[in-house]
Coordinates of C-alpha atoms in Angstrom, one line a residue:
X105 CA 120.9 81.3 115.8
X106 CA 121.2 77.8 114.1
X107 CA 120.4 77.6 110.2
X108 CA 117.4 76.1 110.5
X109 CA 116.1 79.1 112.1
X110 CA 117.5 81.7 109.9
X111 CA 115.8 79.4 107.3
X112 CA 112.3 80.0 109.0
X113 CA 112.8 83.5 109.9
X114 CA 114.4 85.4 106.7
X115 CA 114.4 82.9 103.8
X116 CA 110.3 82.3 104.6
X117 CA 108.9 80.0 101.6
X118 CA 112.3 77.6 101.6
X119 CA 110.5 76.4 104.8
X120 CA 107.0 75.9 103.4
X121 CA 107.2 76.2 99.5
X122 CA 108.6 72.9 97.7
X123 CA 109.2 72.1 94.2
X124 CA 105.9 70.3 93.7
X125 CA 104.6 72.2 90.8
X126 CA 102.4 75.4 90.5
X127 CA 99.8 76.1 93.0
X128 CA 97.0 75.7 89.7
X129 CA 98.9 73.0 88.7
X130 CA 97.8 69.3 89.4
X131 CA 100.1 68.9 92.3
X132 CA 98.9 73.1 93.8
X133 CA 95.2 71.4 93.4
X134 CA 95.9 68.5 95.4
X135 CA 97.6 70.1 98.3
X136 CA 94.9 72.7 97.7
X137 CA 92.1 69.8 98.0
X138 CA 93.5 68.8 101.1
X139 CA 93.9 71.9 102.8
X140 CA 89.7 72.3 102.4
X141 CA 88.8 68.3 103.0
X142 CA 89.7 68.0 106.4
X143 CA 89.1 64.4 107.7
X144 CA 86.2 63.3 109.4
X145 CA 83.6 65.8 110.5
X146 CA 86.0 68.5 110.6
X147 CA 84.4 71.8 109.0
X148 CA 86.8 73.0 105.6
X149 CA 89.5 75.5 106.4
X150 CA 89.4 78.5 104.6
X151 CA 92.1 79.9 103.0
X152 CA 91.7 83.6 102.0
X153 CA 95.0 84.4 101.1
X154 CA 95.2 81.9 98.7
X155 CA 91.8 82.3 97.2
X156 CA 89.5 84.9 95.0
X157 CA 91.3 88.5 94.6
X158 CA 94.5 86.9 96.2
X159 CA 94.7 83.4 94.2
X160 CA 98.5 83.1 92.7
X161 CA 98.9 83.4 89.0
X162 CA 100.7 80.5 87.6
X163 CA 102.4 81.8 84.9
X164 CA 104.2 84.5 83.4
X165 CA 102.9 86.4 80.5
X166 CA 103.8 89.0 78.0
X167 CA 101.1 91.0 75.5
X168 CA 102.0 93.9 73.4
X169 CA 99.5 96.3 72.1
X170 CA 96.7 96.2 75.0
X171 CA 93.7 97.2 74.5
X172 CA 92.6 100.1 75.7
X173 CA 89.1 102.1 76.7
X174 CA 89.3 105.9 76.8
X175 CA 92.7 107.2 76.2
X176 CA 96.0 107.3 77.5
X177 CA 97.8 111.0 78.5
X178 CA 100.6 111.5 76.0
X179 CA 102.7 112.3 78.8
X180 CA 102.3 109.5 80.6
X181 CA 105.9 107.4 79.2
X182 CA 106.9 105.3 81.8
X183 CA 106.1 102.4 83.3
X184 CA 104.0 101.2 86.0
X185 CA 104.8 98.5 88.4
X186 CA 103.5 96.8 91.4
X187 CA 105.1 94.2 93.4
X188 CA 103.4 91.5 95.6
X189 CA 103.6 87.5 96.9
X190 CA 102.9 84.9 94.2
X191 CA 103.3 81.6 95.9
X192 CA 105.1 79.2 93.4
X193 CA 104.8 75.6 94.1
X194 CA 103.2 75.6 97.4
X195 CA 103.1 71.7 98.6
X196 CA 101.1 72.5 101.6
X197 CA 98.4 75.5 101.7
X198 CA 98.2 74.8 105.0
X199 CA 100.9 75.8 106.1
X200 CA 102.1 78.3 104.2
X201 CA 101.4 82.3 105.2
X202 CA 100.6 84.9 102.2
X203 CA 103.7 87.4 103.0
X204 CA 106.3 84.1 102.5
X205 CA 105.2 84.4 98.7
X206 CA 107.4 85.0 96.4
X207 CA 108.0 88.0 94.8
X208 CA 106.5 89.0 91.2
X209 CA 106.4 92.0 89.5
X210 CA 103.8 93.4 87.4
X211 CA 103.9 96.0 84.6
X212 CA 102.5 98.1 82.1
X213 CA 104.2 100.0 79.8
X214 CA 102.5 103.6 78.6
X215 CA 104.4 105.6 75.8
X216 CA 103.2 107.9 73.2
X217 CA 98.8 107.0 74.3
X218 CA 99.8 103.8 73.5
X219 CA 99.9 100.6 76.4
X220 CA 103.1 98.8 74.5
X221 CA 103.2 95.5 76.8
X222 CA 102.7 94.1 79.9
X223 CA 104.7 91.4 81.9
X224 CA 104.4 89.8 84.9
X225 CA 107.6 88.3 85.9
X226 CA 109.1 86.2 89.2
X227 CA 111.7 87.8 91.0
X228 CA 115.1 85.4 90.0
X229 CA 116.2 85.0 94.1
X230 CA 117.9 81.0 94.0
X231 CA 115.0 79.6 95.3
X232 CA 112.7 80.7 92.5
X233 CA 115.2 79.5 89.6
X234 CA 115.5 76.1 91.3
X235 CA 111.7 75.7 91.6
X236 CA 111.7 77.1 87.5
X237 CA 114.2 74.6 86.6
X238 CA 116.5 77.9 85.8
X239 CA 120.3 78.1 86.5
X240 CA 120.9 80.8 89.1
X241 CA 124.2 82.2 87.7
X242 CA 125.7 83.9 91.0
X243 CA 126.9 83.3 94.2
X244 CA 124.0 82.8 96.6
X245 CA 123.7 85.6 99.1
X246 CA 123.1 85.5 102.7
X247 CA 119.6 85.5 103.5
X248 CA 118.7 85.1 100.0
X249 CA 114.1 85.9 99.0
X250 CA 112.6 86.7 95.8
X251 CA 112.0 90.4 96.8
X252 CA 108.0 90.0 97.4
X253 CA 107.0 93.5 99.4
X254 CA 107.9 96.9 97.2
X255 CA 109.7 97.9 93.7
X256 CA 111.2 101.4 93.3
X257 CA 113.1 103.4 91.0
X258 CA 116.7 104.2 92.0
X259 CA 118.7 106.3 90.1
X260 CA 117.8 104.4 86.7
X261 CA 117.4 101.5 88.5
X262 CA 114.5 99.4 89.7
X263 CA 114.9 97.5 92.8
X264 CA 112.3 94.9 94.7
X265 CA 112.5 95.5 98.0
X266 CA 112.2 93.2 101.0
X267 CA 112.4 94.0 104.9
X268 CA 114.6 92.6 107.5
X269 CA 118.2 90.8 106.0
X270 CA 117.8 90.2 101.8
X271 CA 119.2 92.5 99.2
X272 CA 116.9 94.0 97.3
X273 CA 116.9 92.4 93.5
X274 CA 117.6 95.0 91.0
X275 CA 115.2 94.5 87.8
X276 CA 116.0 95.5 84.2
X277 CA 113.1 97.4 82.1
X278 CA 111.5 94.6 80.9
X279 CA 111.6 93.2 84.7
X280 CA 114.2 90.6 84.3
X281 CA 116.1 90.1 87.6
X282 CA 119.6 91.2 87.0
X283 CA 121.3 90.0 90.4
X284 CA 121.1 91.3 93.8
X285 CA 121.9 95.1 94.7
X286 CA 124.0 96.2 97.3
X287 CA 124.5 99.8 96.5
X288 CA 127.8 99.9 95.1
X289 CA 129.1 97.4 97.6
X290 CA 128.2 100.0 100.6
X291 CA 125.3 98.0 102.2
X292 CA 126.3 95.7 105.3
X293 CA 123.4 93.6 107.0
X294 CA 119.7 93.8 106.2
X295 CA 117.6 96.5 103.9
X296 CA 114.3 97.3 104.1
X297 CA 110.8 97.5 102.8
X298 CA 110.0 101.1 102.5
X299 CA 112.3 103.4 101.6
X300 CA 112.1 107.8 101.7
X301 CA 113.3 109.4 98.6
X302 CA 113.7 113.4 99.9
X303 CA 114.2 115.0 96.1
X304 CA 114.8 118.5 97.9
X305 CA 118.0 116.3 99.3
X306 CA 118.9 113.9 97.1
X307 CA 118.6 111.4 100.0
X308 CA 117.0 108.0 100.4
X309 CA 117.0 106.5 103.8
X310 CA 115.6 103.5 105.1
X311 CA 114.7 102.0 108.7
X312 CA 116.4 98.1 108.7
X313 CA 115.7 95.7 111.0
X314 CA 117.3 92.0 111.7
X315 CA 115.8 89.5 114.6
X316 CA 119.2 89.1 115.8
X317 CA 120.1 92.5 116.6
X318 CA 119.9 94.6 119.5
X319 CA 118.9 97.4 117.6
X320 CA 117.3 99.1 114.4
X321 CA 119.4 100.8 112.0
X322 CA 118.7 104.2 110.0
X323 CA 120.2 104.6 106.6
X324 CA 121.0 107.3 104.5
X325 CA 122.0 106.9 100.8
X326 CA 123.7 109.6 99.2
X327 CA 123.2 111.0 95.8
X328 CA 126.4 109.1 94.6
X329 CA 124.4 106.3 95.4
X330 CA 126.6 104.9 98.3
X331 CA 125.4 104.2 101.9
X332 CA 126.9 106.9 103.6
X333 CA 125.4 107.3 107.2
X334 CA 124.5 104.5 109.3
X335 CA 123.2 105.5 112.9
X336 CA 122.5 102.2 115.2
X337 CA 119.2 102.9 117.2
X338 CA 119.1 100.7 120.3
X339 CA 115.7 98.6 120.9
X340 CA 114.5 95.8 122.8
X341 CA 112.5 93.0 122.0
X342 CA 114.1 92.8 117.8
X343 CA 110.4 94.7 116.9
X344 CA 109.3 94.3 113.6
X345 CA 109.5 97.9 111.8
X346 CA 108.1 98.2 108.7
X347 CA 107.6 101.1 107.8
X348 CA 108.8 104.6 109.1
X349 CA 108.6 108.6 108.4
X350 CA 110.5 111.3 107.3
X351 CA 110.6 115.1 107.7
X352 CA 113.1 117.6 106.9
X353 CA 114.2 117.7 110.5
X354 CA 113.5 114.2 111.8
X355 CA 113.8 110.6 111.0
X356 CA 110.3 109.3 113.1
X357 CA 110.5 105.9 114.1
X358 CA 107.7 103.7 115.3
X359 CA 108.0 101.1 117.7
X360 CA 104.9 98.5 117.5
X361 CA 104.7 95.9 120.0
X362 CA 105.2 93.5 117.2
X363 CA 108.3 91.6 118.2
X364 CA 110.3 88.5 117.1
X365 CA 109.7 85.5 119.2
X366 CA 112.9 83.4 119.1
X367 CA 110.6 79.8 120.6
X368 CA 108.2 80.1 117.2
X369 CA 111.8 80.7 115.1
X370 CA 112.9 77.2 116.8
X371 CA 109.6 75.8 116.2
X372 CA 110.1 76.3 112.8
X373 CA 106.7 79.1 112.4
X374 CA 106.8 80.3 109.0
X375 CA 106.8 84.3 110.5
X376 CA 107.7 84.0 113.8
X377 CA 106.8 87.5 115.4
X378 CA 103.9 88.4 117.8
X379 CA 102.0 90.5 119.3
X380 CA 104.0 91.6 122.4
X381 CA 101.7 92.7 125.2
X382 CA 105.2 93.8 127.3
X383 CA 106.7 95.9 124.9
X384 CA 105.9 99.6 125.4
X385 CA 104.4 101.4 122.3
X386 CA 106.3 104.8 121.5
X387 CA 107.5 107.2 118.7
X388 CA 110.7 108.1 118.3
X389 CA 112.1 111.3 116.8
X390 CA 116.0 111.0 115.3
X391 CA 117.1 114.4 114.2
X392 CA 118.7 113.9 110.4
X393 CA 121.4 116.5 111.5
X394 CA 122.7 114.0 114.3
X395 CA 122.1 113.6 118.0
X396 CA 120.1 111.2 120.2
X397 CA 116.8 109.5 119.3
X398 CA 113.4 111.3 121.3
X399 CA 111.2 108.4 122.2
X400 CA 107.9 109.3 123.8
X401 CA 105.1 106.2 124.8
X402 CA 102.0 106.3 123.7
X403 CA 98.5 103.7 123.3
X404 CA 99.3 100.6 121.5
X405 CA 98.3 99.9 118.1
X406 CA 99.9 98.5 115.2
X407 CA 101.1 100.8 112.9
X408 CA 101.4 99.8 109.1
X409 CA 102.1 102.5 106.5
X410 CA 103.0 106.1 106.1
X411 CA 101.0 108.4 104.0
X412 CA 103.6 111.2 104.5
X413 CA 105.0 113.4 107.4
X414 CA 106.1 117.2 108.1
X415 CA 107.4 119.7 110.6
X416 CA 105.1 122.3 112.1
X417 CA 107.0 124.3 113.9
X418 CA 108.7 122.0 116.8
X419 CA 105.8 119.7 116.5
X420 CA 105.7 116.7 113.6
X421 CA 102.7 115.8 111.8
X422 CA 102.4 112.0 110.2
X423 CA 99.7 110.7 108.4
X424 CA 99.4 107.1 108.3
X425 CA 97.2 103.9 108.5
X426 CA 96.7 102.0 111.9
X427 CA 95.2 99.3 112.8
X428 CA 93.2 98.6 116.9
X429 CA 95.7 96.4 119.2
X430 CA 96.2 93.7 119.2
X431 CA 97.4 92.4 115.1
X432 CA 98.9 89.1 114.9
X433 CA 101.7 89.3 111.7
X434 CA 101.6 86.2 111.9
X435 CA 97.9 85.1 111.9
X436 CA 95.4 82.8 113.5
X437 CA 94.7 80.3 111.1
X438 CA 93.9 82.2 107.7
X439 CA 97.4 81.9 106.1
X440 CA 97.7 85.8 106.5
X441 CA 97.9 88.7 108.9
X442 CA 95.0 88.5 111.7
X443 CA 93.4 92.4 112.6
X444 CA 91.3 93.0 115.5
X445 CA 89.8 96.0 113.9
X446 CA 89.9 97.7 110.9
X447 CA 92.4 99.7 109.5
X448 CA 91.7 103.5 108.8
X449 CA 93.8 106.7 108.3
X450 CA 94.7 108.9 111.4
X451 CA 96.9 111.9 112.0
X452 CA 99.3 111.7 114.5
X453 CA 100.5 115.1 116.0
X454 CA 104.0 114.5 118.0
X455 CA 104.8 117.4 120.6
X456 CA 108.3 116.4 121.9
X457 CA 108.3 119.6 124.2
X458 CA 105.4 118.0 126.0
X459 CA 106.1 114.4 125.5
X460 CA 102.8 113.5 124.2
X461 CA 101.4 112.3 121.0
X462 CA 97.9 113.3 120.2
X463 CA 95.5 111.3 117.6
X464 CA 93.2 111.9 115.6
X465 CA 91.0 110.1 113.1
X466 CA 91.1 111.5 109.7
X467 CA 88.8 108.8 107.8
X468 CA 87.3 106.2 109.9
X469 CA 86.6 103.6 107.0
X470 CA 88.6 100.5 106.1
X471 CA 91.5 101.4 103.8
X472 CA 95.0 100.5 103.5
X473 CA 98.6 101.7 101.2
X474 CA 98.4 105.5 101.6
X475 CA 100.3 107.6 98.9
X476 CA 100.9 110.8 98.7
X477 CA 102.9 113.0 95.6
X478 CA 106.5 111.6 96.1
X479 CA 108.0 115.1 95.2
X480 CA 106.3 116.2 98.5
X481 CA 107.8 113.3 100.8
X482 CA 109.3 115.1 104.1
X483 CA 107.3 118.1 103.1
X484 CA 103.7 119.2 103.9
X485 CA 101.2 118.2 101.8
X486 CA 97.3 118.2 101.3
X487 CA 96.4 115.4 99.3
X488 CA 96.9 111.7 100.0
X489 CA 95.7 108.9 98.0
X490 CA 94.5 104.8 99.5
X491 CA 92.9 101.7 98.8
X492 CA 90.0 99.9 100.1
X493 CA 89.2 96.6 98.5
X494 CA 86.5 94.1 100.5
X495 CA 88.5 90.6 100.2
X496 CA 91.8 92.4 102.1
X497 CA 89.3 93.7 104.5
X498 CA 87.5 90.4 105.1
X499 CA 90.6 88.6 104.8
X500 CA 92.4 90.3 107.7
X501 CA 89.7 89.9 109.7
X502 CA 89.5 86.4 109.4
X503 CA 90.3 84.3 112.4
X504 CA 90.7 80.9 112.5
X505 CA 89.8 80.4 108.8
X506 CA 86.3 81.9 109.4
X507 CA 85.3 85.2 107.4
X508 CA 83.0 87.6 109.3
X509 CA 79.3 87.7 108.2
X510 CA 79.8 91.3 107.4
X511 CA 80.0 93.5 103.8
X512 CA 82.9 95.7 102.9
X513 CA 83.1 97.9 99.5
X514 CA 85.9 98.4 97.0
X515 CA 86.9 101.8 96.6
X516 CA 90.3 104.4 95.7
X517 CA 89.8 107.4 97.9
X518 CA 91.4 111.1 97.6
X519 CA 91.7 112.7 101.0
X520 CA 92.1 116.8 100.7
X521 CA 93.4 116.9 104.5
X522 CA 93.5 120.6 104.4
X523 CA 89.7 121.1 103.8
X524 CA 89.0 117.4 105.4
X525 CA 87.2 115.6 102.6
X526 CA 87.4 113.2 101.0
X527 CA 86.7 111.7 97.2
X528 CA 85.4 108.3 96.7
X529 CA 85.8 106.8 93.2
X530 CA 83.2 103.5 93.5
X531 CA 83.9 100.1 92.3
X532 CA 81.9 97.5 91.8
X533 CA 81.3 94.4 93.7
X534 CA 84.1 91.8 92.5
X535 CA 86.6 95.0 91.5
X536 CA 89.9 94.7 94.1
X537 CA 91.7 97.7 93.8
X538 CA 95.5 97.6 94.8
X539 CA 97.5 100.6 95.6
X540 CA 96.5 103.7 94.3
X541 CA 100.0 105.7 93.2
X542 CA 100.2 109.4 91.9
X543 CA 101.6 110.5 88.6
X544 CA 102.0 114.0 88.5
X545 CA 101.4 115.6 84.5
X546 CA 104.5 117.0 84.1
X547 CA 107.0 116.3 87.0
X548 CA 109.0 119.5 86.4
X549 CA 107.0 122.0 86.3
X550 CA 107.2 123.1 90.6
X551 CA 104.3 125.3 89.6
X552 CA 101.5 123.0 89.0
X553 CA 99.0 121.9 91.6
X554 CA 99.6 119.0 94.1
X555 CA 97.1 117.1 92.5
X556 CA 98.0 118.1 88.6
X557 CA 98.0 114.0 87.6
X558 CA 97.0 110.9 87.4
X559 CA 96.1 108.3 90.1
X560 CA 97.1 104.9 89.2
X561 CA 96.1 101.1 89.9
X562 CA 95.3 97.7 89.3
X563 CA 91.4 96.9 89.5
X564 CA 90.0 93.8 88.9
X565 CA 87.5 93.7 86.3
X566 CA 84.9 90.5 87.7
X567 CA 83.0 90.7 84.0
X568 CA 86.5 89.4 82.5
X569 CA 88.2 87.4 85.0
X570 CA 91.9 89.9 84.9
X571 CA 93.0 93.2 85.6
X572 CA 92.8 96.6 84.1
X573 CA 94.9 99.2 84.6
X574 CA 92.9 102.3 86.0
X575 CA 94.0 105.5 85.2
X576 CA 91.8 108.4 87.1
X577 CA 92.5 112.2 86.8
X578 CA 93.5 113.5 89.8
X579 CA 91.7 116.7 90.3
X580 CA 88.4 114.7 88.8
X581 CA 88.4 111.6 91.1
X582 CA 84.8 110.5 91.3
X583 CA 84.3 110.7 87.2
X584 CA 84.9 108.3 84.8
X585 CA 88.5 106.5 84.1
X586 CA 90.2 108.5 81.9
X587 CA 91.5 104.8 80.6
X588 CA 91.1 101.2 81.3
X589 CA 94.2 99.3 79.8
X590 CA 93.2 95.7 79.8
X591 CA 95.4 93.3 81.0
X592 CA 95.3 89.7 79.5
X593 CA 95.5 88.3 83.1
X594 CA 94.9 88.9 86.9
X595 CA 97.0 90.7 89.2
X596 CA 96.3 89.2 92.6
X597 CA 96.2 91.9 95.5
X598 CA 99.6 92.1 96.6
X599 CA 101.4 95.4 98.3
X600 CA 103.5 98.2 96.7
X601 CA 104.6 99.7 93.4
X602 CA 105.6 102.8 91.8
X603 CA 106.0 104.9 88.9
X604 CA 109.5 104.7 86.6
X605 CA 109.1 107.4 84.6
X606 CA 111.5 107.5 81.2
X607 CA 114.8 109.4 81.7

């Protein structure tokens, strides 16, 4: 693979970001002019991605003491984060695609009923200090990206996570990059976007994924904090994988007929994977305790997050958000992911004594990131948690740069999968909600109820023009906020975050 291709394929915005100033800056506005002014009689392009609920922020901020309406749980000391694209210096909209932004992190800090600060801050990778003007003081790694796509805590560590070949960036607590992380120097090749954290094991394991291998890889980090188990996983077609499951017997792997396309990488196409009509859809189940992968075919679709998965008996249940065949990754003209349908929560039931996978539709409206208690990852649970805000909806069904004529609402939704309902909590027009993640009240005590927390996220408040931080009591969904922390800026809608509570 020549360098100009591993340029386009894992280094993303070094292909179509430049140093031309910040997308609200002069230079951003005149690229940004350009992008809608087409010459001629040639209608305006629309750029969804880049607009409303998903604009950039231009700068960083810091503000201590937010304000606050209702009030905070005392035991609420932590910090809440949420990672996403921020595109930084874009020199032509036009060609630039939303998940090639880079990284930035934003957070809240809660302690004591009191919001202390938020930040929002760029993830340091080398591109991002050149474009700030900033010294990067390292080595440059292989494959080097500002970490845009999740931020997790790691044994009293936050890491930004990105898929398929960089390292993630590891953070400090005020979310100052502190240098790439390679897991105490046991990490060889690419890492990946979504990660597993079983508590009952101690184990985090992640699915990676590289365009120039002949196969995925599954890994297991140990509770020393080391990669210690690397099992190769042969595929064809270099699929893109980015998410996965985990129970306590299996590592379930799904394989999308989203695969890398190695023409568009010489082309130069910002995210050069498509919709692969030839490449069989199927499930695979790797037993954790060793042996050969299970894979069983089944109807294509384009599978995009995991709400959680178990073992019943020898059958494995995973919850999870899907989208109708075909998606395009890589877009048809709106500078984002392209949809065919909508996406909406099913429940997959694999039977690898019969070979088959039966589905089912658990909630049939638009909705997207699905949570569930992390203490209950690889277990069964009853309670999962999602998103649904209108401009992602509209934007992923955009093709061509043309919205569809058609109204979508803003919500967070509870499902209680055992009794199958579900709890709306209703936003107003104008109020994106990002990812909705789940705060348990007191994370030691194994007695309480699955749903004995806090659901939190990002909403944008249309009256003001920013965010607030939404904090909603679990077992009261549909009732008032227990608080609104107001945030002196916007968060744009971006992907995935978490909880760090304090040690």
């Amino acid at each position: 693979m020549t360098e100009h291709t591993r340029r386009n394929v894992l280094r993303g915005g070094a292909a179509v970001a430049a140093t031309a100033g910040f997308p609200g800056g002069p230079a951003g506005q005149r690229a940004a002019r350009a992008a809608t002014a087409a010459p001629g009689r040639q209608a305006p392009r629309h750029l969804p991605f880049l607009e409303g609920a998903f604009a950039p922020v231009t700068e960083e901020l810091t503000a201590f003491d937010l304000p606050v309406t209702g009030r905070i749980p005392q035991e609420l000391n932590g910090r809440f984060l949420r990672n996403g694209p921020n595109a930084l210096g874009l020199e032509d909209p036009r060609a630039h695609h939303w998940m090639l932004g880079e990284g930035m992190v934003h957070g809240v800090r809660l302690r004591e009923g009191r919001a202390e600060w938020y930040r929002n801050r760029w993830v340091r990778s080398s591109q991002v200090a050149q474009k700030l003007g900033e010294p990067y003081p390292r080595p440059v790694p292989p494959d080097d990206f500002p970490s845009n796509t999740h931020v997790i805590p790691y044994r009293g560590r936050i890491l930004a996570l990105q898929e398929s070949g960089p390292l993630p960036y590891e953070l400090d607590g005020e979310l100052n990059t502190v240098g790439t992380y390679d897991f105490r120097g046991t990490l060889e090749g690419a890492f990946a976007a979504h990660t597993k954290f079983d508590a009952h094991a101690g184990e985090l394991h992640a699915i990676a994924y590289y365009p120039t291998w002949d196969h995925v890889r599954h890994l297991v980090v140990d509770p020393a904090g080391r990669v210690c188990r690397t099992t190769r996983i042969p595929v064809a077609d270099a699929p893109m994988l980015h998410d996965f499951a985990l129970t306590e017997k299996y590592v379930v792997v799904i394989d999308a007929p989203v695969t890398f396309d190695p023409a568009g990488a010489e082309r130069g196409d910002p995210v050069p994977y498509v919709w692969n009509s030839k490449h069989p859809m199927r499930v695979g189940l790797l037993p954790r305790a060793g042996g050969e992968i299970r894979w069983i075919e089944t109807d294509p679709a384009y599978y995009s997050h995991t709400l959680n998965a178990y073992d019943e008996g020898s059958r494995v249940v995973v919850d999870l958000t899907t989208y109708p065949a075909p998606f395009y990754v890589a877009g048809r003209g709106s500078g984002g992911p392209y949809g065919a349908g909508l996406p909406v929560l099913e429940r997959w039931t694999i039977d690898p004594h019969h070979g088959r996978v039966s589905k089912v539709t658990v909630d049939g409206r638009p909705q997207e990131f699905p949570r569930v208690n992390e203490a209950l990852v690889s277990r069964r649970h009853r309670y999962g948690y999602s998103a649904a805000a209108a401009e992602m909806t509209l934007a992923y069904q955009t093709a061509d740069g043309n919205p569809p004529d058609r109204a979508f609402s803003n919500a967070l939704i509870k499902h209680d999968l055992l009794r199958g309902r579900t709890h709306v909590h209703r936003l107003p027009t104008g109020a994106a909600a990002g990812e909705a993640v789940f705060v348990p009240r007191d994370a030691g005590d194994h007695r309480a109820d699955e749903d004995d927390g806090y659901a939190l996220a990002y909403v944008h408040d249309p009256d003001r023009g920013a965010a607030d931080l939404v904090i909603l009591a679990a077992q009261d969904f549909t009732g008032e906020p227990v608080a609104r922390v107001h945030l002196p800026g916007r968060v744009p809608l971006g992907f995935h975050g978490s909880w760090i509570p304090d040690a």
